[in-house]
């Protein structure tokens, strides 16, 4: 199979779909790789590194999309990239379709087979291709909060850990999953007061075993969310319903009652965000203020640390890329029901139930395409 790796074009996105070492694994298995010139520059991977791994370097994204049988990316295809997709071509990347009806429509119109990292599953019930970036984003959320809490950036002017004789900041984390647990690990290291809220008691038990008395765990209900959000200096939103739009846990009315200069970091913004006032921002302009509350809602947070993020992502995605290349998409999905769960759009049809429900498409089971 001929695999294409274009340069990412989303604002301040420096990651790349495949590293040179991943390309080497593919070429060693007999596959070809087309890499757009300078695609790996953001992670310090030179074109020569890809050449040594067996890739062919081409000058334009147009050539990559025109020639490759499968496109491997990181972020959802931008409008220009979606226009280059063709019927029958395989796209393997993050998609986050539920809050993005325009992208969904254009992928449906393309006739391509679009497999989303974020809905591929595993035996343990997790999301193995989302987890690495959730780990990165969870850890980065505390850095972003600390920066945004500074007075020069609109915040309350607080140091997360305080100093002797001065109270530390209070960080409330909504969600005890991968994002929440990684955020909590970083947060306790700053010396801040940390509260984690989730409706999954088993997840709260895991958090308690992991961090003990350094965090307070609370069951998620309206009273607890309201009480903790109103007393917080920082609120991290890390809730996720696989494939579906994130639930709005903090209303505009509740946010308006938060402390002036407090900070919200919405890690769930890729799926629409869990704050009613959230809207996607970029690394170029990461924050905005609503009702005196600083909002950090960067939709590609891990893109800020592209080297760490790309290598962590490739550790998880490479086995699936190899399976798709070795077997073809149909056999690979037939053999692996977890990879099959990643199929979101196929030949003009929506094949992810949550996306179909949220965006009002007719749902088509992915198995119907495998049997055809």
Short mmCIF file of C-alpha atoms in Angstrom, two decimals, residues 137-138 140-150 153-156 160 169-174 179 183 225-226 228-239 248-269 272-282 285-299 301:
data_model
loop_
_atom_site.label_atom_id
_atom_site.label_comp_id
_atom_site.label_asym_id
_atom_site.label_seq_id
_atom_site.Cartn_x
_atom_site.Cartn_y
_atom_site.Cartn_z
CA UNK A 137 -3.47 17.35 27.37
CA UNK A 138 -4.27 16.50 30.98
CA UNK A 140 -0.62 20.47 29.89
CA UNK A 141 -3.91 21.70 31.35
CA UNK A 142 -2.20 22.53 34.63
CA UNK A 143 0.57 24.45 32.84
CA UNK A 144 -2.08 26.35 30.89
CA UNK A 145 -4.04 27.08 34.06
CA UNK A 146 -0.97 28.36 35.90
CA UNK A 147 -0.14 30.68 33.00
CA UNK A 148 -3.71 31.92 32.59
CA UNK A 149 -4.08 32.54 36.33
CA UNK A 150 -1.34 35.18 36.18
CA UNK A 153 -3.18 37.16 31.32
CA UNK A 154 -6.45 38.15 32.98
CA UNK A 155 -6.32 35.76 35.92
CA UNK A 156 -6.63 36.32 39.66
CA UNK A 160 -1.03 27.56 42.14
CA UNK A 169 -5.13 27.85 44.61
CA UNK A 170 -8.03 25.42 44.42
CA UNK A 171 -8.19 23.28 41.28
CA UNK A 172 -11.42 21.41 40.48
CA UNK A 173 -11.15 18.67 37.86
CA UNK A 174 -14.33 17.48 36.15
CA UNK A 179 -7.35 13.56 31.24
CA UNK A 183 -4.22 16.62 35.40
CA UNK A 225 -20.50 20.50 40.83
CA UNK A 226 -22.06 23.86 41.73
CA UNK A 228 -16.98 23.13 43.94
CA UNK A 229 -17.01 25.24 40.78
CA UNK A 230 -18.04 28.35 42.72
CA UNK A 231 -15.19 27.92 45.20
CA UNK A 232 -12.56 27.09 42.56
CA UNK A 233 -9.75 29.22 41.22
CA UNK A 234 -9.26 26.81 38.31
CA UNK A 235 -11.70 24.33 36.74
CA UNK A 236 -10.38 21.68 34.33
CA UNK A 237 -12.97 20.09 32.03
CA UNK A 238 -12.00 16.54 31.09
CA UNK A 239 -15.24 14.66 30.46
CA UNK A 248 -22.32 20.80 29.21
CA UNK A 249 -21.57 20.45 32.91
CA UNK A 250 -21.06 24.16 33.64
CA UNK A 251 -23.83 26.46 32.47
CA UNK A 252 -23.44 30.12 31.57
CA UNK A 253 -25.42 31.02 34.70
CA UNK A 254 -23.08 29.02 36.95
CA UNK A 255 -19.97 30.36 35.24
CA UNK A 256 -21.14 33.94 35.77
CA UNK A 257 -21.11 33.29 39.52
CA UNK A 258 -17.49 32.08 39.59
CA UNK A 259 -14.74 34.20 41.14
CA UNK A 260 -13.59 37.06 38.90
CA UNK A 261 -10.26 36.14 37.34
CA UNK A 262 -10.75 32.41 37.81
CA UNK A 263 -9.74 30.12 34.95
CA UNK A 264 -11.44 27.30 33.07
CA UNK A 265 -9.45 24.94 30.85
CA UNK A 266 -11.72 22.92 28.56
CA UNK A 267 -9.80 19.86 27.43
CA UNK A 268 -13.06 18.46 26.00
CA UNK A 269 -13.27 21.27 23.43
CA UNK A 272 -17.63 20.64 21.75
CA UNK A 273 -16.53 21.40 25.32
CA UNK A 274 -18.13 20.84 28.72
CA UNK A 275 -18.60 24.55 29.53
CA UNK A 276 -21.58 26.23 27.92
CA UNK A 277 -19.42 29.28 27.16
CA UNK A 278 -16.60 27.29 25.52
CA UNK A 279 -15.52 27.90 21.94
CA UNK A 280 -12.42 26.50 20.28
CA UNK A 281 -9.29 28.66 20.35
CA UNK A 282 -5.78 28.25 18.95
CA UNK A 285 -4.84 33.21 20.69
CA UNK A 286 -5.48 30.63 23.40
CA UNK A 287 -7.73 32.54 25.80
CA UNK A 288 -10.74 34.81 25.99
CA UNK A 289 -12.82 36.15 28.87
CA UNK A 290 -16.53 35.63 29.55
CA UNK A 291 -18.17 37.14 32.65
CA UNK A 292 -14.75 37.81 34.15
CA UNK A 293 -13.63 34.18 33.80
CA UNK A 294 -10.59 33.34 31.66
CA UNK A 295 -11.29 30.52 29.16
CA UNK A 296 -8.45 28.41 27.76
CA UNK A 297 -9.99 26.26 25.00
CA UNK A 298 -7.20 25.31 22.59
CA UNK A 299 -8.48 22.51 20.40
CA UNK A 301 -3.31 21.35 23.06
#
